[in-house]
Amino acid sequence: MNTNRAYRGRFAPSPTGPLHLGSLVSALASFLDARAHRGTWLVRIEDVDGPRTVPGAAEGILDTLRKFGMQPDEEPIWQSQREGAYQRAFDLLLSAGRVYPCGCTRREIADSLARSHAGHARHTTLAYPGTCRDGLHGRPPRAWRVRVPDGDAAVFTFEDRWQGKQTQDLATDVGDFVLKRADGEWAYQLAVVVDDADCGITHIVRGEDLLDSTARQIYLQQCLRVPTPAYLHVPVVENEHGEKLSKQTGATALDTAHPLAALTLAAKHLGLETSCVGSLETFFSDATMQWARRFGT
Ligand code: GLU
């Protein structure tokens, strides 16, 4: 088979529990997109968030992916082994004067937002108000934040391959955001940008819940002078209460004895019509063909 060296995609699960239908949808979509492009598909274990990482969950996810016929083309990447890369990126941003220490507690930020929104019931943005932009006001540093641009430069627009044109004003919707947390952990936003750049990721396919993070990530890519990949955000799977399916909202582990049943459900969620009888091979070739037709790859 001709492989397309230009395409590199990835699935980046957080090991907070076993793979469930919601995470399978993201895995399948990114896998099909890579296949449809004859590209390379990687798996990155996002275990940078120490407190949320469940021991053994990553191995379980990798094992389930294998049983479901989705084998990464290269060795999995583990965020917990990439501290040095995050520190180097952080130091670059620090020496460019883009990051600053913040002494605010969650409570102080919430109180300050409540004060500034008093009488403006409809104005409910949760953007960080920039309290520590010009100094810590005598308080100890807690988290480190990156300064977002002001005015027109804060408006980021990108074309999502599934959702269409997206626009977000980082100054009014988000504010200066955290790169290093008060507990000393690297924030997801920094780790994801550094990893995608270092792995040469050209196409990101993931759940719609991360659409809201994309402008932040594009901004960081620009600050670090690394390329911006193409984005595609798939609809998330919800439970009966309309909540995103996750371990916290009652997702159950997939039945690894019946991969085709779960894969067919995941494919259906993506608008693909596949059969749950037959082999994994037939499933993947049908699903890839439909995906390629739909996204014109
Ligand atoms: N680790 C994130 C999650 O499981 C996904 C990050 C990404 O795809 O950028 O929700």
PDB file of C-alpha atoms and ligand atoms in Angstrom:
ATOM      1  CA  MET A   1       0.000   0.000   0.000  1.00  0.00           C
ATOM      2  CA  ASN A   2       1.140   3.504  -0.789  1.00  0.00           C
ATOM      3  CA  THR A   3       1.573   5.399   2.442  1.00  0.00           C
ATOM      4  CA  ASN A   4       1.123   9.117   2.701  1.00  0.00           C
ATOM      5  CA  ARG A   5       4.065  10.326   4.729  1.00  0.00           C
ATOM      6  CA  ALA A   6       2.578  13.790   4.932  1.00  0.00           C
ATOM      7  CA  TYR A   7      -0.370  12.721   7.117  1.00  0.00           C
ATOM      8  CA  ARG A   8       0.117  12.098  10.826  1.00  0.00           C
ATOM      9  CA  GLY A   9      -2.883  11.749  13.081  1.00  0.00           C
ATOM     10  CA  ARG A  10      -3.360  10.634  16.675  1.00  0.00           C
ATOM     11  CA  PHE A  11      -5.752   9.464  19.369  1.00  0.00           C
ATOM     12  CA  ALA A  12      -4.909  10.985  22.744  1.00  0.00           C
ATOM     13  CA  PRO A  13      -6.844   9.318  25.583  1.00  0.00           C
ATOM     14  CA  SER A  14      -6.553  10.423  29.210  1.00  0.00           C
ATOM     15  CA  PRO A  15      -6.091   7.252  31.272  1.00  0.00           C
ATOM     16  CA  THR A  16      -8.830   8.001  33.779  1.00  0.00           C
ATOM     17  CA  GLY A  17     -10.623   4.673  33.234  1.00  0.00           C
ATOM     18  CA  PRO A  18     -11.300   2.008  30.591  1.00  0.00           C
ATOM     19  CA  LEU A  19     -12.199   2.844  26.999  1.00  0.00           C
ATOM     20  CA  HIS A  20     -15.972   3.449  26.673  1.00  0.00           C
ATOM     21  CA  LEU A  21     -18.283   4.199  23.765  1.00  0.00           C
ATOM     22  CA  GLY A  22     -17.499   7.947  23.910  1.00  0.00           C
ATOM     23  CA  SER A  23     -13.736   7.499  23.700  1.00  0.00           C
ATOM     24  CA  LEU A  24     -14.143   4.713  21.130  1.00  0.00           C
ATOM     25  CA  VAL A  25     -15.894   7.205  18.823  1.00  0.00           C
ATOM     26  CA  SER A  26     -12.865   9.542  18.970  1.00  0.00           C
ATOM     27  CA  ALA A  27     -10.452   6.660  18.513  1.00  0.00           C
ATOM     28  CA  LEU A  28     -12.390   5.300  15.543  1.00  0.00           C
ATOM     29  CA  ALA A  29     -12.801   8.697  13.841  1.00  0.00           C
ATOM     30  CA  SER A  30      -9.082   9.508  14.105  1.00  0.00           C
ATOM     31  CA  PHE A  31      -8.152   5.997  12.953  1.00  0.00           C
ATOM     32  CA  LEU A  32     -10.490   6.136   9.929  1.00  0.00           C
ATOM     33  CA  ASP A  33      -9.249   9.583   8.943  1.00  0.00           C
ATOM     34  CA  ALA A  34      -5.642   8.368   9.041  1.00  0.00           C
ATOM     35  CA  ARG A  35      -6.559   5.270   7.034  1.00  0.00           C
ATOM     36  CA  ALA A  36      -8.575   7.238   4.503  1.00  0.00           C
ATOM     37  CA  HIS A  37      -5.486   9.420   3.958  1.00  0.00           C
ATOM     38  CA  ARG A  38      -3.172   6.370   3.980  1.00  0.00           C
ATOM     39  CA  GLY A  39      -1.403   8.175   6.779  1.00  0.00           C
ATOM     40  CA  THR A  40       0.245   7.328  10.077  1.00  0.00           C
ATOM     41  CA  TRP A  41      -1.873   6.911  13.222  1.00  0.00           C
ATOM     42  CA  LEU A  42      -0.365   7.407  16.671  1.00  0.00           C
ATOM     43  CA  VAL A  43      -1.643   6.927  20.209  1.00  0.00           C
ATOM     44  CA  ARG A  44      -0.604   9.294  22.962  1.00  0.00           C
ATOM     45  CA  ILE A  45      -1.413   8.561  26.588  1.00  0.00           C
ATOM     46  CA  GLU A  46      -2.281  11.866  28.246  1.00  0.00           C
ATOM     47  CA  ASP A  47      -1.154  10.986  31.757  1.00  0.00           C
ATOM     48  CA  VAL A  48       0.169  14.454  32.557  1.00  0.00           C
ATOM     49  CA  ASP A  49      -2.688  15.022  34.974  1.00  0.00           C
ATOM     50  CA  GLY A  50      -1.264  12.913  37.812  1.00  0.00           C
ATOM     51  CA  PRO A  51      -4.219  13.205  40.197  1.00  0.00           C
ATOM     52  CA  ARG A  52      -6.749  11.983  37.566  1.00  0.00           C
ATOM     53  CA  THR A  53      -4.636   9.140  36.182  1.00  0.00           C
ATOM     54  CA  VAL A  54      -5.855   5.682  37.205  1.00  0.00           C
ATOM     55  CA  PRO A  55      -3.087   3.046  37.505  1.00  0.00           C
ATOM     56  CA  GLY A  56      -3.414   0.393  34.794  1.00  0.00           C
ATOM     57  CA  ALA A  57      -5.982   2.367  32.758  1.00  0.00           C
ATOM     58  CA  ALA A  58      -3.513   3.238  29.979  1.00  0.00           C
ATOM     59  CA  GLU A  59      -2.481  -0.388  29.489  1.00  0.00           C
ATOM     60  CA  GLY A  60      -6.167  -1.346  29.448  1.00  0.00           C
ATOM     61  CA  ILE A  61      -6.943   1.239  26.749  1.00  0.00           C
ATOM     62  CA  LEU A  62      -4.014   0.096  24.581  1.00  0.00           C
ATOM     63  CA  ASP A  63      -5.084  -3.517  24.967  1.00  0.00           C
ATOM     64  CA  THR A  64      -8.705  -2.729  24.041  1.00  0.00           C
ATOM     65  CA  LEU A  65      -7.598  -0.759  20.970  1.00  0.00           C
ATOM     66  CA  ARG A  66      -5.543  -3.753  19.867  1.00  0.00           C
ATOM     67  CA  LYS A  67      -8.476  -6.143  20.382  1.00  0.00           C
ATOM     68  CA  PHE A  68     -10.637  -3.752  18.372  1.00  0.00           C
ATOM     69  CA  GLY A  69      -8.193  -3.874  15.448  1.00  0.00           C
ATOM     70  CA  MET A  70      -6.702  -0.418  15.960  1.00  0.00           C
ATOM     71  CA  GLN A  71      -2.979  -0.837  16.319  1.00  0.00           C
ATOM     72  CA  PRO A  72      -0.885   2.374  16.370  1.00  0.00           C
ATOM     73  CA  ASP A  73       1.769   2.653  13.635  1.00  0.00           C
ATOM     74  CA  GLU A  74       4.456   3.729  16.119  1.00  0.00           C
ATOM     75  CA  GLU A  75       5.172   3.125  19.801  1.00  0.00           C
ATOM     76  CA  PRO A  76       2.672   4.962  22.056  1.00  0.00           C
ATOM     77  CA  ILE A  77       3.838   8.286  23.504  1.00  0.00           C
ATOM     78  CA  TRP A  78       3.437   8.894  27.233  1.00  0.00           C
ATOM     79  CA  GLN A  79       3.057  12.487  28.385  1.00  0.00           C
ATOM     80  CA  SER A  80       4.506  11.622  31.787  1.00  0.00           C
ATOM     81  CA  GLN A  81       7.846  11.021  30.034  1.00  0.00           C
ATOM     82  CA  ARG A  82       7.896  14.391  28.294  1.00  0.00           C
ATOM     83  CA  GLU A  83       8.359  16.815  31.193  1.00  0.00           C
ATOM     84  CA  GLY A  84      11.574  18.184  29.653  1.00  0.00           C
ATOM     85  CA  ALA A  85       9.835  19.150  26.407  1.00  0.00           C
ATOM     86  CA  TYR A  86       7.095  21.044  28.286  1.00  0.00           C
ATOM     87  CA  GLN A  87       9.685  22.834  30.423  1.00  0.00           C
ATOM     88  CA  ARG A  88      11.629  23.920  27.303  1.00  0.00           C
ATOM     89  CA  ALA A  89       8.491  25.301  25.642  1.00  0.00           C
ATOM     90  CA  PHE A  90       7.532  27.057  28.869  1.00  0.00           C
ATOM     91  CA  ASP A  91      11.020  28.600  29.163  1.00  0.00           C
ATOM     92  CA  LEU A  92      10.761  29.893  25.592  1.00  0.00           C
ATOM     93  CA  LEU A  93       7.453  31.578  26.384  1.00  0.00           C
ATOM     94  CA  LEU A  94       8.866  32.918  29.648  1.00  0.00           C
ATOM     95  CA  SER A  95      11.902  34.470  27.975  1.00  0.00           C
ATOM     96  CA  ALA A  96       9.603  36.033  25.365  1.00  0.00           C
ATOM     97  CA  GLY A  97       7.726  37.698  28.244  1.00  0.00           C
ATOM     98  CA  ARG A  98       4.508  35.854  27.420  1.00  0.00           C
ATOM     99  CA  VAL A  99       3.897  34.099  30.741  1.00  0.00           C
ATOM    100  CA  TYR A 100       3.521  35.439  34.258  1.00  0.00           C
ATOM    101  CA  PRO A 101       2.909  34.019  37.712  1.00  0.00           C
ATOM    102  CA  CYS A 102      -0.586  34.313  39.129  1.00  0.00           C
ATOM    103  CA  GLY A 103      -1.373  34.430  42.842  1.00  0.00           C
ATOM    104  CA  CYS A 104      -5.173  34.168  42.551  1.00  0.00           C
ATOM    105  CA  THR A 105      -7.075  31.328  44.165  1.00  0.00           C
ATOM    106  CA  ARG A 106     -10.151  29.902  42.432  1.00  0.00           C
ATOM    107  CA  ARG A 107     -12.301  31.636  45.019  1.00  0.00           C
ATOM    108  CA  GLU A 108     -10.718  35.042  44.361  1.00  0.00           C
ATOM    109  CA  ILE A 109     -11.275  34.664  40.619  1.00  0.00           C
ATOM    110  CA  ALA A 110     -14.912  33.648  41.148  1.00  0.00           C
ATOM    111  CA  ASP A 111     -15.472  36.600  43.530  1.00  0.00           C
ATOM    112  CA  SER A 112     -13.885  39.074  41.161  1.00  0.00           C
ATOM    113  CA  LEU A 113     -16.028  37.808  38.264  1.00  0.00           C
ATOM    114  CA  ALA A 114     -19.157  38.000  40.400  1.00  0.00           C
ATOM    115  CA  ARG A 115     -18.293  41.631  41.299  1.00  0.00           C
ATOM    116  CA  SER A 116     -17.614  42.681  37.724  1.00  0.00           C
ATOM    117  CA  HIS A 117     -20.807  40.998  36.498  1.00  0.00           C
ATOM    118  CA  ALA A 118     -23.063  42.427  39.206  1.00  0.00           C
ATOM    119  CA  GLY A 119     -26.003  44.014  37.420  1.00  0.00           C
ATOM    120  CA  HIS A 120     -25.038  42.386  34.106  1.00  0.00           C
ATOM    121  CA  ALA A 121     -27.000  39.162  34.472  1.00  0.00           C
ATOM    122  CA  ARG A 122     -26.646  38.275  30.799  1.00  0.00           C
ATOM    123  CA  HIS A 123     -22.886  38.755  30.729  1.00  0.00           C
ATOM    124  CA  THR A 124     -21.691  35.418  32.017  1.00  0.00           C
ATOM    125  CA  THR A 125     -18.181  35.008  30.562  1.00  0.00           C
ATOM    126  CA  LEU A 126     -15.748  33.207  32.825  1.00  0.00           C
ATOM    127  CA  ALA A 127     -12.645  34.848  31.354  1.00  0.00           C
ATOM    128  CA  TYR A 128      -9.788  35.345  33.808  1.00  0.00           C
ATOM    129  CA  PRO A 129      -9.968  39.066  34.673  1.00  0.00           C
ATOM    130  CA  GLY A 130      -6.180  39.599  34.440  1.00  0.00           C
ATOM    131  CA  THR A 131      -5.681  40.451  38.124  1.00  0.00           C
ATOM    132  CA  CYS A 132      -1.994  39.389  38.180  1.00  0.00           C
ATOM    133  CA  ARG A 133      -1.013  40.693  34.721  1.00  0.00           C
ATOM    134  CA  ASP A 134       0.938  43.515  36.279  1.00  0.00           C
ATOM    135  CA  GLY A 135       2.208  41.813  39.429  1.00  0.00           C
ATOM    136  CA  LEU A 136       1.322  39.486  42.243  1.00  0.00           C
ATOM    137  CA  HIS A 137       0.102  42.214  44.625  1.00  0.00           C
ATOM    138  CA  GLY A 138       2.272  40.789  47.404  1.00  0.00           C
ATOM    139  CA  ARG A 139       0.863  37.259  47.150  1.00  0.00           C
ATOM    140  CA  PRO A 140       2.836  34.050  46.562  1.00  0.00           C
ATOM    141  CA  PRO A 141       2.830  32.712  42.978  1.00  0.00           C
ATOM    142  CA  ARG A 142       0.487  29.773  42.352  1.00  0.00           C
ATOM    143  CA  ALA A 143      -0.168  29.046  38.673  1.00  0.00           C
ATOM    144  CA  TRP A 144       1.566  30.433  35.559  1.00  0.00           C
ATOM    145  CA  ARG A 145      -0.553  32.035  32.857  1.00  0.00           C
ATOM    146  CA  VAL A 146       0.065  33.010  29.249  1.00  0.00           C
ATOM    147  CA  ARG A 147      -0.968  36.513  28.199  1.00  0.00           C
ATOM    148  CA  VAL A 148      -3.568  36.479  25.414  1.00  0.00           C
ATOM    149  CA  PRO A 149      -3.644  39.327  22.877  1.00  0.00           C
ATOM    150  CA  ASP A 150      -6.038  42.254  23.198  1.00  0.00           C
ATOM    151  CA  GLY A 151      -8.490  43.673  20.670  1.00  0.00           C
ATOM    152  CA  ASP A 152      -8.769  42.241  17.155  1.00  0.00           C
ATOM    153  CA  ALA A 153      -5.650  40.110  17.628  1.00  0.00           C
ATOM    154  CA  ALA A 154      -7.557  38.084  20.249  1.00  0.00           C
ATOM    155  CA  VAL A 155     -10.074  36.821  17.689  1.00  0.00           C
ATOM    156  CA  PHE A 156      -9.137  33.395  16.315  1.00  0.00           C
ATOM    157  CA  THR A 157     -10.922  31.832  13.369  1.00  0.00           C
ATOM    158  CA  PHE A 158     -10.405  28.352  11.973  1.00  0.00           C
ATOM    159  CA  GLU A 159     -12.188  25.960   9.669  1.00  0.00           C
ATOM    160  CA  ASP A 160     -13.248  22.716  11.328  1.00  0.00           C
ATOM    161  CA  ARG A 161     -13.621  19.857   8.811  1.00  0.00           C
ATOM    162  CA  TRP A 162     -16.822  18.653  10.519  1.00  0.00           C
ATOM    163  CA  GLN A 163     -18.229  21.713  12.288  1.00  0.00           C
ATOM    164  CA  GLY A 164     -17.359  24.426   9.723  1.00  0.00           C
ATOM    165  CA  LYS A 165     -16.054  27.898  10.502  1.00  0.00           C
ATOM    166  CA  GLN A 166     -15.329  28.606  14.179  1.00  0.00           C
ATOM    167  CA  THR A 167     -14.491  31.896  15.849  1.00  0.00           C
ATOM    168  CA  GLN A 168     -13.455  32.625  19.417  1.00  0.00           C
ATOM    169  CA  ASP A 169     -12.326  35.819  21.109  1.00  0.00           C
ATOM    170  CA  LEU A 170      -9.643  34.671  23.542  1.00  0.00           C
ATOM    171  CA  ALA A 171      -9.640  37.940  25.459  1.00  0.00           C
ATOM    172  CA  THR A 172     -13.358  38.014  26.244  1.00  0.00           C
ATOM    173  CA  ASP A 173     -14.139  34.271  26.287  1.00  0.00           C
ATOM    174  CA  VAL A 174     -11.064  32.850  27.995  1.00  0.00           C
ATOM    175  CA  GLY A 175      -8.573  35.469  29.225  1.00  0.00           C
ATOM    176  CA  ASP A 176      -4.961  34.691  30.111  1.00  0.00           C
ATOM    177  CA  PHE A 177      -4.967  30.921  30.630  1.00  0.00           C
ATOM    178  CA  VAL A 178      -2.966  28.550  32.796  1.00  0.00           C
ATOM    179  CA  LEU A 179       0.072  26.692  31.394  1.00  0.00           C
ATOM    180  CA  LYS A 180       1.458  25.445  34.692  1.00  0.00           C
ATOM    181  CA  ARG A 181      -1.036  24.671  37.427  1.00  0.00           C
ATOM    182  CA  ALA A 182      -0.873  25.613  41.090  1.00  0.00           C
ATOM    183  CA  ASP A 183      -0.209  21.930  41.921  1.00  0.00           C
ATOM    184  CA  GLY A 184       2.887  22.042  39.689  1.00  0.00           C
ATOM    185  CA  GLU A 185       1.362  19.919  36.883  1.00  0.00           C
ATOM    186  CA  TRP A 186       1.628  21.057  33.252  1.00  0.00           C
ATOM    187  CA  ALA A 187      -1.718  22.148  31.851  1.00  0.00           C
ATOM    188  CA  TYR A 188      -3.339  20.114  29.081  1.00  0.00           C
ATOM    189  CA  GLN A 189      -3.234  23.117  26.686  1.00  0.00           C
ATOM    190  CA  LEU A 190       0.567  23.351  26.780  1.00  0.00           C
ATOM    191  CA  ALA A 191       1.253  19.599  26.740  1.00  0.00           C
ATOM    192  CA  VAL A 192      -1.067  18.939  23.786  1.00  0.00           C
ATOM    193  CA  VAL A 193       0.491  21.676  21.632  1.00  0.00           C
ATOM    194  CA  VAL A 194       4.072  20.626  22.407  1.00  0.00           C
ATOM    195  CA  ASP A 195       3.328  16.933  21.788  1.00  0.00           C
ATOM    196  CA  ASP A 196       1.393  17.453  18.558  1.00  0.00           C
ATOM    197  CA  ALA A 197       4.236  19.634  17.242  1.00  0.00           C
ATOM    198  CA  ASP A 198       7.025  17.264  18.308  1.00  0.00           C
ATOM    199  CA  CYS A 199       5.184  14.287  16.779  1.00  0.00           C
ATOM    200  CA  GLY A 200       4.595  16.172  13.522  1.00  0.00           C
ATOM    201  CA  ILE A 201       0.814  15.786  13.795  1.00  0.00           C
ATOM    202  CA  THR A 202      -0.852  17.224  10.687  1.00  0.00           C
ATOM    203  CA  HIS A 203      -4.499  16.297  11.399  1.00  0.00           C
ATOM    204  CA  ILE A 204      -6.313  16.357  14.736  1.00  0.00           C
ATOM    205  CA  VAL A 205      -9.567  14.405  14.981  1.00  0.00           C
ATOM    206  CA  ARG A 206     -11.216  14.393  18.424  1.00  0.00           C
ATOM    207  CA  GLY A 207     -14.437  15.052  20.358  1.00  0.00           C
ATOM    208  CA  GLU A 208     -16.470  18.221  20.034  1.00  0.00           C
ATOM    209  CA  ASP A 209     -15.959  18.997  23.727  1.00  0.00           C
ATOM    210  CA  LEU A 210     -12.439  20.144  22.775  1.00  0.00           C
ATOM    211  CA  LEU A 211     -13.636  22.606  20.135  1.00  0.00           C
ATOM    212  CA  ASP A 212     -13.537  25.261  22.818  1.00  0.00           C
ATOM    213  CA  SER A 213      -9.809  24.597  23.474  1.00  0.00           C
ATOM    214  CA  THR A 214      -8.762  24.861  19.841  1.00  0.00           C
ATOM    215  CA  ALA A 215      -8.317  28.656  19.640  1.00  0.00           C
ATOM    216  CA  ARG A 216      -6.076  28.503  22.728  1.00  0.00           C
ATOM    217  CA  GLN A 217      -4.017  25.791  21.095  1.00  0.00           C
ATOM    218  CA  ILE A 218      -3.713  27.699  17.808  1.00  0.00           C
ATOM    219  CA  TYR A 219      -2.557  30.740  19.779  1.00  0.00           C
ATOM    220  CA  LEU A 220       0.116  28.676  21.584  1.00  0.00           C
ATOM    221  CA  GLN A 221       1.239  27.175  18.250  1.00  0.00           C
ATOM    222  CA  GLN A 222       1.750  30.703  16.963  1.00  0.00           C
ATOM    223  CA  CYS A 223       3.657  31.752  20.104  1.00  0.00           C
ATOM    224  CA  LEU A 224       5.923  28.685  19.764  1.00  0.00           C
ATOM    225  CA  ARG A 225       6.194  29.082  15.960  1.00  0.00           C
ATOM    226  CA  VAL A 226       5.005  25.560  15.173  1.00  0.00           C
ATOM    227  CA  PRO A 227       2.518  24.607  12.404  1.00  0.00           C
ATOM    228  CA  THR A 228      -1.243  24.520  13.000  1.00  0.00           C
ATOM    229  CA  PRO A 229      -2.759  21.129  12.078  1.00  0.00           C
ATOM    230  CA  ALA A 230      -6.130  20.628  10.360  1.00  0.00           C
ATOM    231  CA  TYR A 231      -8.975  20.074  12.862  1.00  0.00           C
ATOM    232  CA  LEU A 232     -12.050  17.866  12.845  1.00  0.00           C
ATOM    233  CA  HIS A 233     -14.287  17.618  15.925  1.00  0.00           C
ATOM    234  CA  VAL A 234     -16.834  14.799  16.042  1.00  0.00           C
ATOM    235  CA  PRO A 235     -20.086  14.985  18.041  1.00  0.00           C
ATOM    236  CA  VAL A 236     -19.701  13.551  21.538  1.00  0.00           C
ATOM    237  CA  VAL A 237     -21.781  10.639  22.785  1.00  0.00           C
ATOM    238  CA  GLU A 238     -24.222  11.644  25.511  1.00  0.00           C
ATOM    239  CA  ASN A 239     -25.955   9.648  28.232  1.00  0.00           C
ATOM    240  CA  GLU A 240     -29.733   9.716  28.753  1.00  0.00           C
ATOM    241  CA  HIS A 241     -29.426  13.014  30.682  1.00  0.00           C
ATOM    242  CA  GLY A 242     -27.709  14.763  27.783  1.00  0.00           C
ATOM    243  CA  GLU A 243     -24.318  14.725  29.538  1.00  0.00           C
ATOM    244  CA  LYS A 244     -21.086  13.873  27.700  1.00  0.00           C
ATOM    245  CA  LEU A 245     -20.433  10.200  28.273  1.00  0.00           C
ATOM    246  CA  SER A 246     -17.446   9.753  30.586  1.00  0.00           C
ATOM    247  CA  LYS A 247     -16.495   7.659  33.556  1.00  0.00           C
ATOM    248  CA  GLN A 248     -18.037  10.318  35.819  1.00  0.00           C
ATOM    249  CA  THR A 249     -21.357  10.291  33.940  1.00  0.00           C
ATOM    250  CA  GLY A 250     -21.794   6.537  34.050  1.00  0.00           C
ATOM    251  CA  ALA A 251     -19.985   5.194  30.963  1.00  0.00           C
ATOM    252  CA  THR A 252     -19.377   1.493  31.139  1.00  0.00           C
ATOM    253  CA  ALA A 253     -16.279  -0.284  29.850  1.00  0.00           C
ATOM    254  CA  LEU A 254     -16.553  -1.806  26.373  1.00  0.00           C
ATOM    255  CA  ASP A 255     -17.124  -5.509  26.012  1.00  0.00           C
ATOM    256  CA  THR A 256     -13.842  -6.657  24.474  1.00  0.00           C
ATOM    257  CA  ALA A 257     -15.396 -10.033  23.638  1.00  0.00           C
ATOM    258  CA  HIS A 258     -17.584  -8.340  20.991  1.00  0.00           C
ATOM    259  CA  PRO A 259     -15.537  -5.636  19.252  1.00  0.00           C
ATOM    260  CA  LEU A 260     -17.756  -5.501  16.156  1.00  0.00           C
ATOM    261  CA  ALA A 261     -20.893  -4.681  18.136  1.00  0.00           C
ATOM    262  CA  ALA A 262     -19.254  -1.663  19.813  1.00  0.00           C
ATOM    263  CA  LEU A 263     -17.465  -0.555  16.640  1.00  0.00           C
ATOM    264  CA  THR A 264     -20.743  -0.638  14.692  1.00  0.00           C
ATOM    265  CA  LEU A 265     -22.389   1.550  17.335  1.00  0.00           C
ATOM    266  CA  ALA A 266     -19.467   3.991  17.248  1.00  0.00           C
ATOM    267  CA  ALA A 267     -19.573   4.068  13.443  1.00  0.00           C
ATOM    268  CA  LYS A 268     -23.325   4.739  13.530  1.00  0.00           C
ATOM    269  CA  HIS A 269     -22.711   7.711  15.812  1.00  0.00           C
ATOM    270  CA  LEU A 270     -20.346   9.025  13.120  1.00  0.00           C
ATOM    271  CA  GLY A 271     -23.064   8.621  10.496  1.00  0.00           C
ATOM    272  CA  LEU A 272     -21.512   5.525   8.895  1.00  0.00           C
ATOM    273  CA  GLU A 273     -23.546   2.472   7.980  1.00  0.00           C
ATOM    274  CA  THR A 274     -21.612  -0.673   8.678  1.00  0.00           C
ATOM    275  CA  SER A 275     -22.614  -4.210   9.394  1.00  0.00           C
ATOM    276  CA  CYS A 276     -22.025  -5.873  12.745  1.00  0.00           C
ATOM    277  CA  VAL A 277     -21.693  -9.267  11.106  1.00  0.00           C
ATOM    278  CA  GLY A 278     -18.494 -10.148   9.307  1.00  0.00           C
ATOM    279  CA  SER A 279     -14.896  -9.519  10.171  1.00  0.00           C
ATOM    280  CA  LEU A 280     -13.014  -6.566  11.627  1.00  0.00           C
ATOM    281  CA  GLU A 281     -11.251  -6.315   8.289  1.00  0.00           C
ATOM    282  CA  THR A 282     -14.536  -5.854   6.373  1.00  0.00           C
ATOM    283  CA  PHE A 283     -15.756  -3.396   8.979  1.00  0.00           C
ATOM    284  CA  PHE A 284     -12.670  -1.207   8.645  1.00  0.00           C
ATOM    285  CA  SER A 285     -12.571  -1.290   4.872  1.00  0.00           C
ATOM    286  CA  ASP A 286     -16.316  -0.345   4.631  1.00  0.00           C
ATOM    287  CA  ALA A 287     -16.030   2.369   7.252  1.00  0.00           C
ATOM    288  CA  THR A 288     -12.842   3.812   5.722  1.00  0.00           C
ATOM    289  CA  MET A 289     -14.425   3.975   2.280  1.00  0.00           C
ATOM    290  CA  GLN A 290     -17.471   5.806   3.615  1.00  0.00           C
ATOM    291  CA  TRP A 291     -15.324   8.193   5.633  1.00  0.00           C
ATOM    292  CA  ALA A 292     -13.128   8.942   2.606  1.00  0.00           C
ATOM    293  CA  ARG A 293     -16.202   9.623   0.474  1.00  0.00           C
ATOM    294  CA  ARG A 294     -17.673  11.925   3.088  1.00  0.00           C
ATOM    295  CA  PHE A 295     -14.520  13.949   3.723  1.00  0.00           C
ATOM    296  CA  GLY A 296     -13.178  13.808   0.193  1.00  0.00           C
ATOM    297  CA  THR A 297      -9.797  12.407   1.153  1.00  0.00           C
TER     298      THR A 297
HETATM  299  N1  GLU B   1      -6.888  13.690  26.465  1.00  0.00           N
HETATM  300  C1  GLU B   1      -8.031  14.381  25.934  1.00  0.00           C
HETATM  301  C2  GLU B   1      -9.286  13.616  26.318  1.00  0.00           C
HETATM  302  O1  GLU B   1      -9.206  12.416  26.588  1.00  0.00           O
HETATM  303  C3  GLU B   1      -7.993  14.512  24.437  1.00  0.00           C
HETATM  304  C4  GLU B   1      -7.006  15.516  23.996  1.00  0.00           C
HETATM  305  C5  GLU B   1      -6.956  15.792  22.511  1.00  0.00           C
HETATM  306  O2  GLU B   1      -7.390  14.959  21.695  1.00  0.00           O
HETATM  307  O3  GLU B   1      -6.441  16.849  22.166  1.00  0.00           O
HETATM  308  O4  GLU B   1     -10.339  14.204  26.343  1.00  0.00           O
END
